[in-house]
PDB file of C-alpha atoms in Angstrom:
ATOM      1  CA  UNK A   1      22.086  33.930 -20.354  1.00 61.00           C
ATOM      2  CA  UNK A   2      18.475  34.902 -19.815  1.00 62.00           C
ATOM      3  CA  UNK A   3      17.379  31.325 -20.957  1.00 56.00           C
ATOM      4  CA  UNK A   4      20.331  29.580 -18.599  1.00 52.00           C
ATOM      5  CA  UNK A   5      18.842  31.255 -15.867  1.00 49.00           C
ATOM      6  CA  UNK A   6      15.314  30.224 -16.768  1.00 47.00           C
ATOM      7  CA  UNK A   7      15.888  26.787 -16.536  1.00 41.00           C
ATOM      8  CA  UNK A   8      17.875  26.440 -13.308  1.00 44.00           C
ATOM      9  CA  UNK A   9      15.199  28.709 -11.581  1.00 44.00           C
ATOM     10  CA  UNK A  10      12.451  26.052 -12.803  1.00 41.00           C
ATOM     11  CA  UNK A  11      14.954  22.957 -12.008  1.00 40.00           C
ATOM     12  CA  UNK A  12      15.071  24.817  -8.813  1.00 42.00           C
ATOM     13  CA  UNK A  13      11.577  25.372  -8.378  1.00 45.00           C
ATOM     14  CA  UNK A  14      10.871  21.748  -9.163  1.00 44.00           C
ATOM     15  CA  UNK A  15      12.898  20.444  -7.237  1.00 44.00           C
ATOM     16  CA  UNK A  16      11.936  22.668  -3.845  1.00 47.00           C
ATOM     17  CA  UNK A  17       8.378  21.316  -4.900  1.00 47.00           C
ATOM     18  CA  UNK A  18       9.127  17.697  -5.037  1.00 43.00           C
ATOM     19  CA  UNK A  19      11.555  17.569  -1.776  1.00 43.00           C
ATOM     20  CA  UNK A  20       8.510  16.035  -0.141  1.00 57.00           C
ATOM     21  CA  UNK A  21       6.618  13.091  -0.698  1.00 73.00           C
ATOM     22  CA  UNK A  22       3.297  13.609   1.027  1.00 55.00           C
ATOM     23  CA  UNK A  23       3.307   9.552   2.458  1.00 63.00           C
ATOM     24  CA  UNK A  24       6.220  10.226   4.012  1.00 69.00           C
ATOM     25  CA  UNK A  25       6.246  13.283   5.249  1.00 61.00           C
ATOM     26  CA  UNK A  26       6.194  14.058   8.760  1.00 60.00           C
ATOM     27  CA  UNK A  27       2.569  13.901  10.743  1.00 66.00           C
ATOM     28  CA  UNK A  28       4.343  14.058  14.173  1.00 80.00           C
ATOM     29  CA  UNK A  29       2.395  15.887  16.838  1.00 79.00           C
ATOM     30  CA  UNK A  30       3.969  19.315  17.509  1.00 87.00           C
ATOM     31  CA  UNK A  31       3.403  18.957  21.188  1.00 93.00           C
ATOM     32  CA  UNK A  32       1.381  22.388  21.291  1.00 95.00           C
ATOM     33  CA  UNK A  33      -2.101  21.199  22.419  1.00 97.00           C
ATOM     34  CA  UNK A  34      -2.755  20.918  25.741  1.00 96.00           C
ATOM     35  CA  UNK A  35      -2.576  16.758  26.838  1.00 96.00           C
ATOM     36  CA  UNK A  36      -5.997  15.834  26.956  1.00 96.00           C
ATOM     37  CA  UNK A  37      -5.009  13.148  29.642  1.00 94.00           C
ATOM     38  CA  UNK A  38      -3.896  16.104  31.778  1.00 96.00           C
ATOM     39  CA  UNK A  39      -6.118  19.383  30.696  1.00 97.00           C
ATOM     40  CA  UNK A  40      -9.819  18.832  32.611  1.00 97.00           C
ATOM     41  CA  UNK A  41     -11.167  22.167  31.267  1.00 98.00           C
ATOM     42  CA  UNK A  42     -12.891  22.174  27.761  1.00 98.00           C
ATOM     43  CA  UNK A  43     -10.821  23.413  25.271  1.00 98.00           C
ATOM     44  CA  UNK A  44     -10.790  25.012  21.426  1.00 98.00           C
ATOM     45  CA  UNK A  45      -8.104  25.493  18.945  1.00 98.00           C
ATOM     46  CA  UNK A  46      -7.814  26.561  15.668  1.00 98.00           C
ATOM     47  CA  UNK A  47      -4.768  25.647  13.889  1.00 98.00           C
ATOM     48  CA  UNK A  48      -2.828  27.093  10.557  1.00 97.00           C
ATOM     49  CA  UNK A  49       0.229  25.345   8.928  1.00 93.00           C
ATOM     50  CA  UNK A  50       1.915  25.733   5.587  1.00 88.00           C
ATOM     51  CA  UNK A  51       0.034  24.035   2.828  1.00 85.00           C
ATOM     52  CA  UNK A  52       1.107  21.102   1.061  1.00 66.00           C
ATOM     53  CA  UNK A  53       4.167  21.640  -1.526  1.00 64.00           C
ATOM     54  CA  UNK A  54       4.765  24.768  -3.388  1.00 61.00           C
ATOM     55  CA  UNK A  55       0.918  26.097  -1.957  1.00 59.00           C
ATOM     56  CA  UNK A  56       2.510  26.388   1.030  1.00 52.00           C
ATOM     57  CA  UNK A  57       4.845  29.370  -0.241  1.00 75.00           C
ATOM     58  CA  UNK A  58       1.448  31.223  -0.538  1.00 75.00           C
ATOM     59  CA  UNK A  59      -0.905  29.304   1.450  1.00 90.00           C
ATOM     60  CA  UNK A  60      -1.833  27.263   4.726  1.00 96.00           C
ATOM     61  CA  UNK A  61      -4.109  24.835   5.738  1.00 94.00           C
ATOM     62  CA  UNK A  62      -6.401  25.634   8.573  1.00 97.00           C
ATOM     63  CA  UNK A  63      -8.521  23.371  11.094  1.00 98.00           C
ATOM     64  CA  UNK A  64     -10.295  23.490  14.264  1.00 98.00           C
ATOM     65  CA  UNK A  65     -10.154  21.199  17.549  1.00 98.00           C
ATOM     66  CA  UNK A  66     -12.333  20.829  20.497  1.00 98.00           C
ATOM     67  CA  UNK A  67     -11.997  18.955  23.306  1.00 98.00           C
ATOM     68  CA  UNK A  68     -15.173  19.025  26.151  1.00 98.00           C
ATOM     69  CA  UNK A  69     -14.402  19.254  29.865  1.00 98.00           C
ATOM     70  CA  UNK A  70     -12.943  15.862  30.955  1.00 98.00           C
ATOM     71  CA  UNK A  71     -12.660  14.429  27.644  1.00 98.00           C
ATOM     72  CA  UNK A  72      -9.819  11.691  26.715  1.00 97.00           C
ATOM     73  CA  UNK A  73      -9.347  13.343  23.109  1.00 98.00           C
ATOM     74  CA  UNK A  74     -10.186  16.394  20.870  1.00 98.00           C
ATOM     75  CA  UNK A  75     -12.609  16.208  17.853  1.00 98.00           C
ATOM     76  CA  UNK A  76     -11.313  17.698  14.995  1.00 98.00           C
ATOM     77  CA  UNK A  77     -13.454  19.008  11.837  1.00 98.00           C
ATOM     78  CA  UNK A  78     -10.736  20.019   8.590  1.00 97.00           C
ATOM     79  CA  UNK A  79     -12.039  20.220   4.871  1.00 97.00           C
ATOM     80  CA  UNK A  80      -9.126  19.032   2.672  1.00 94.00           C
ATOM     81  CA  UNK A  81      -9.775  18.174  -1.498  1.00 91.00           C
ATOM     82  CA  UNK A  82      -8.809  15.205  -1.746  1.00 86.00           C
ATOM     83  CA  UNK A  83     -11.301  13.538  -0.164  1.00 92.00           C
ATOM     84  CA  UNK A  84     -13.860  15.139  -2.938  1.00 93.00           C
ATOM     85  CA  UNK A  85     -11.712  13.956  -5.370  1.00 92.00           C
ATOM     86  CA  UNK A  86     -12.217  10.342  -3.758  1.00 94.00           C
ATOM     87  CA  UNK A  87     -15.863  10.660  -3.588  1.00 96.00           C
ATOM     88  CA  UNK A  88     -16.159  11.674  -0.054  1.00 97.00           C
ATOM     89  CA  UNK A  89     -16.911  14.396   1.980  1.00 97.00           C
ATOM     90  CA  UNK A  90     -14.856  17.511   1.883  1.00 97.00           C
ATOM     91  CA  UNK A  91     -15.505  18.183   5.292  1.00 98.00           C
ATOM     92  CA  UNK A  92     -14.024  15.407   7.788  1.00 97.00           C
ATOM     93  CA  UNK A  93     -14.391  14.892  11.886  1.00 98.00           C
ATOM     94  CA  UNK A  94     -11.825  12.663  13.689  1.00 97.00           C
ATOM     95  CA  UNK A  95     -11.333  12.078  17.378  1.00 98.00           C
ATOM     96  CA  UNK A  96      -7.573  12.022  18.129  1.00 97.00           C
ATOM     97  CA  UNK A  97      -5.388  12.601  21.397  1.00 96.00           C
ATOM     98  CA  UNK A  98      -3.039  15.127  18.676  1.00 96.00           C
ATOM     99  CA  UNK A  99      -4.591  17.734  17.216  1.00 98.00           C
ATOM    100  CA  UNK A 100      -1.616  19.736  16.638  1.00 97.00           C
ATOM    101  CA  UNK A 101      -0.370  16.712  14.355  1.00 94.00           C
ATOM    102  CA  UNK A 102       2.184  18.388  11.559  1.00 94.00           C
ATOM    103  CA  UNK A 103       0.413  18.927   8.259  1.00 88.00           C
ATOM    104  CA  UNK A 104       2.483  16.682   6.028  1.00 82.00           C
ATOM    105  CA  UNK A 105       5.697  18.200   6.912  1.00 86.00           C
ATOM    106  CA  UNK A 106       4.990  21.687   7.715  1.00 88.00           C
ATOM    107  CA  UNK A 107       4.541  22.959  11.936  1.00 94.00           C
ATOM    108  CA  UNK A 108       1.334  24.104  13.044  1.00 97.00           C
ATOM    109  CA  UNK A 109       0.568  27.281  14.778  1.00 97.00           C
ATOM    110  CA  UNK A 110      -2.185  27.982  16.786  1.00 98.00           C
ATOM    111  CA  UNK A 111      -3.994  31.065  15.268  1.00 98.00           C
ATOM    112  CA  UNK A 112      -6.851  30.907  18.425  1.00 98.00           C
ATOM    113  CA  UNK A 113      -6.744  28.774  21.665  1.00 98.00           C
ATOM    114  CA  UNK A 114      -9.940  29.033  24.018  1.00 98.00           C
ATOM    115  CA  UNK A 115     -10.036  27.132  27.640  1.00 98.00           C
ATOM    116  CA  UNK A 116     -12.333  27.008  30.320  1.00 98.00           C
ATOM    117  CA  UNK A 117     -16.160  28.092  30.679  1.00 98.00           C
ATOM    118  CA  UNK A 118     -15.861  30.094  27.710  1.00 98.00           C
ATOM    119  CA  UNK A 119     -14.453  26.914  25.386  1.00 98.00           C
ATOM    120  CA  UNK A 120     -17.582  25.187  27.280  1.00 98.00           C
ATOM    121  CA  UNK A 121     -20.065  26.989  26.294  1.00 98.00           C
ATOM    122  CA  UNK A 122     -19.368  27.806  22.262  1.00 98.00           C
ATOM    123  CA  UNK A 123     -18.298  23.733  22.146  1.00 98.00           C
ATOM    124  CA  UNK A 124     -22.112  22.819  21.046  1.00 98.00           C
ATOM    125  CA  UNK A 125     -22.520  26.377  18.852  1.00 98.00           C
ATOM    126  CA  UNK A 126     -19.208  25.022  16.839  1.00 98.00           C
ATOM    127  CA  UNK A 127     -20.828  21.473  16.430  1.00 98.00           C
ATOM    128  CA  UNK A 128     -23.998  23.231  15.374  1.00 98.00           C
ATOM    129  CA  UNK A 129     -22.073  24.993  13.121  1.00 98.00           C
ATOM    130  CA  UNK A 130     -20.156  22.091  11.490  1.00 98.00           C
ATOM    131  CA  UNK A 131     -23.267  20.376  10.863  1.00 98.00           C
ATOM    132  CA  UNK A 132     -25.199  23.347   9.153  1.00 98.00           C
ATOM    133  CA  UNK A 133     -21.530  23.713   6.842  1.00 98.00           C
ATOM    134  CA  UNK A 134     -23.206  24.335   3.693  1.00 98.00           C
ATOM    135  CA  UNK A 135     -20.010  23.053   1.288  1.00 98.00           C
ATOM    136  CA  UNK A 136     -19.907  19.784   3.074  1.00 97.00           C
ATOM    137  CA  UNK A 137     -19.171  18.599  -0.341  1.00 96.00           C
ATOM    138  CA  UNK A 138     -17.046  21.283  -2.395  1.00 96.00           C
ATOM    139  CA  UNK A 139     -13.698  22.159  -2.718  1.00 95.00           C
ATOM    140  CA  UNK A 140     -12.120  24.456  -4.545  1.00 95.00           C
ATOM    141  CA  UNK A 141      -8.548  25.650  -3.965  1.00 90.00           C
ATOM    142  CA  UNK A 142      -9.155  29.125  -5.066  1.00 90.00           C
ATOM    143  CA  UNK A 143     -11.692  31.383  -4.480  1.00 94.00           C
ATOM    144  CA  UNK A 144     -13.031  28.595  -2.411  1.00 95.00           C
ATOM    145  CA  UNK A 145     -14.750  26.847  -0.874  1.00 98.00           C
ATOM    146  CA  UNK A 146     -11.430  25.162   0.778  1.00 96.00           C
ATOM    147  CA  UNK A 147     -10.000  24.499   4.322  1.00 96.00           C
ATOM    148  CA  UNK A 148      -9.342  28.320   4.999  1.00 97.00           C
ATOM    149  CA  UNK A 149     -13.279  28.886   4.096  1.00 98.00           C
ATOM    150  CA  UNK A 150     -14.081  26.471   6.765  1.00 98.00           C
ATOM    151  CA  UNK A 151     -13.099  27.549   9.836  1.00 98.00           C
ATOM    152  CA  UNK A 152     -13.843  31.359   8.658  1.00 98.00           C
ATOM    153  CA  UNK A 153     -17.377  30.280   8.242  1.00 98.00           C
ATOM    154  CA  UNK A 154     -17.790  28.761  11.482  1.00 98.00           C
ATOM    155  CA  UNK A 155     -16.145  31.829  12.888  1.00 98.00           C
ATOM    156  CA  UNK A 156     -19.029  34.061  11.241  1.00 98.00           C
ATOM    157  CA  UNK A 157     -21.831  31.398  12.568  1.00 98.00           C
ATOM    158  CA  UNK A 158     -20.125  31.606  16.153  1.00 98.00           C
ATOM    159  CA  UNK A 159     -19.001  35.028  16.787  1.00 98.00           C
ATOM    160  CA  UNK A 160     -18.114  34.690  20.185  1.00 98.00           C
ATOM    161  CA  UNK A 161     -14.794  32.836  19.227  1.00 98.00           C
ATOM    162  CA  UNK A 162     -13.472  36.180  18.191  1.00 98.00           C
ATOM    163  CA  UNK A 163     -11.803  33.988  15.075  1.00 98.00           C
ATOM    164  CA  UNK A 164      -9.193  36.310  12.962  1.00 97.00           C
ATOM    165  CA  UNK A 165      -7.870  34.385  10.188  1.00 97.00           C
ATOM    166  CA  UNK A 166      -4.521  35.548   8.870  1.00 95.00           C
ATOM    167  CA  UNK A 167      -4.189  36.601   5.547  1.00 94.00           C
ATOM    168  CA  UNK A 168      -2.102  33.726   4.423  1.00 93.00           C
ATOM    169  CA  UNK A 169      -5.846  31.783   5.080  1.00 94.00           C
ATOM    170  CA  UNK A 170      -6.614  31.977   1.377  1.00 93.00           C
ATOM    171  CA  UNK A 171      -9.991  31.299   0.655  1.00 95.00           C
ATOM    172  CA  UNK A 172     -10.988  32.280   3.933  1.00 96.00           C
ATOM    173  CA  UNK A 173     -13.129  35.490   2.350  1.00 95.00           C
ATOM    174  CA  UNK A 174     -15.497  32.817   0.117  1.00 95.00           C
ATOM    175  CA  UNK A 175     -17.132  32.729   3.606  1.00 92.00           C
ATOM    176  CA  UNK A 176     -18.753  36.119   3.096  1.00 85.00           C
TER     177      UNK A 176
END
C-alpha cells in the first residue's frame, strides 16, 4: 500500500511538473503596468511571479521596471540562469512596452510600484545600481546569487525605494 501510494504521488508530481512546456507557455502581458503610451509620470515597479515548474511551489522570480517621465517603454533589468548557462550575462536589460509580461505561465504581482517625482528621482540611483551589480555573471539557484538576490541588492544600494521582498523571494538574503 505504502509503495502504491509512492508511486502515484511521484507520477503525480511529475506530471504537475511537466504540464508546462516553457516555449509555449504563456508570456502574455498581465495588463498591470501602467500604458506607457498613456502614463507621462516616471514610473518603477518591481515584480514577483511563481517560478518556473515545480520551483514555483516554493519560489518566484523577481524583476524590476522603470520607465522615465515621457518615455514610450520601460527598461527592465531581471537576472535569470540560463543565460549563464549560455555564456552570457546573468543579469539582462530590455526595453519593452510590457513589463508585467507573465513569467512563462505564471501571473505577476507587483510587490512595489513608485510614480511621480519620487520614481524620478531614484530612476538614475537604480541604473547606478544595476551597473555596480557585482554578480553580473553568477547564478546560483540557492543560496544565491539568483533573480530574488537582484532586486534585494539594488533595494539595499537604493534605500529610498523602501523595497520589502516577500519571503517566497528565495535568495533574496545572499544580498546581505
Amino acid at each position: 500500500m505504502k509503495k502504491t501510494l509512492f508511486v502515484t504521488s511521484l507520477a503525480v508530481l511529475v506530471s504537475a511538473c511537466s504540464n508546462s512546456d516553457w516555449r509555449t507557455a504563456s508570456r502574455e502581458p498581465a495588463g498591470i503596468a501602467p500604458d506607457p503610451q498613456q502614463e507621462q509620470e516616471a514610473v518603477i515597479e518591481v515584480y514577483g511571479a511563481d517560478a518556473f515548474s515545480w520551483r514555483g511551489w516554493f519560489a518566484i522570480h523577481t524583476w524590476i521596471a522603470t520607465k522615465e517621465a515621457g518615455a514610450s517603454q520601460y527598461k527592465v533589468h531581471e537576472v535569470t540562469g540560463w543565460r549563464v548557462e549560455r555564456g552570457q550575462p546573468a543579469l539582462y536589460s530590455y526595453n519593452t512596452a510590457t513589463p508585467d509580461r507573465y513569467w512563462f505561465g505564471a501571473k505577476p504581482e507587483k510587490i512595489l510600484s513608485i510614480k511621480g517625482e519620487k520614481a524620478a528621482e531614484l530612476i538614475p540611483k537604480i541604473d547606478q545600481a544595476v551597473q555596480s551589480y557585482p554578480w553580473k555573471n553568477e547564478y546560483s539557484v540557492f543560496p544565491g546569487p539568483n533573480s530574488n538576490t537582484f532586486p534585494a541588492w539594488i533595494g539595499k544600494q537604493v534605500p529610498e525605494l523602501g523595497l520589502d521582498m516577500p519571503f517566497s523571494a528565495i535568495g533574496s538574503g545572499y544580498a546581505d
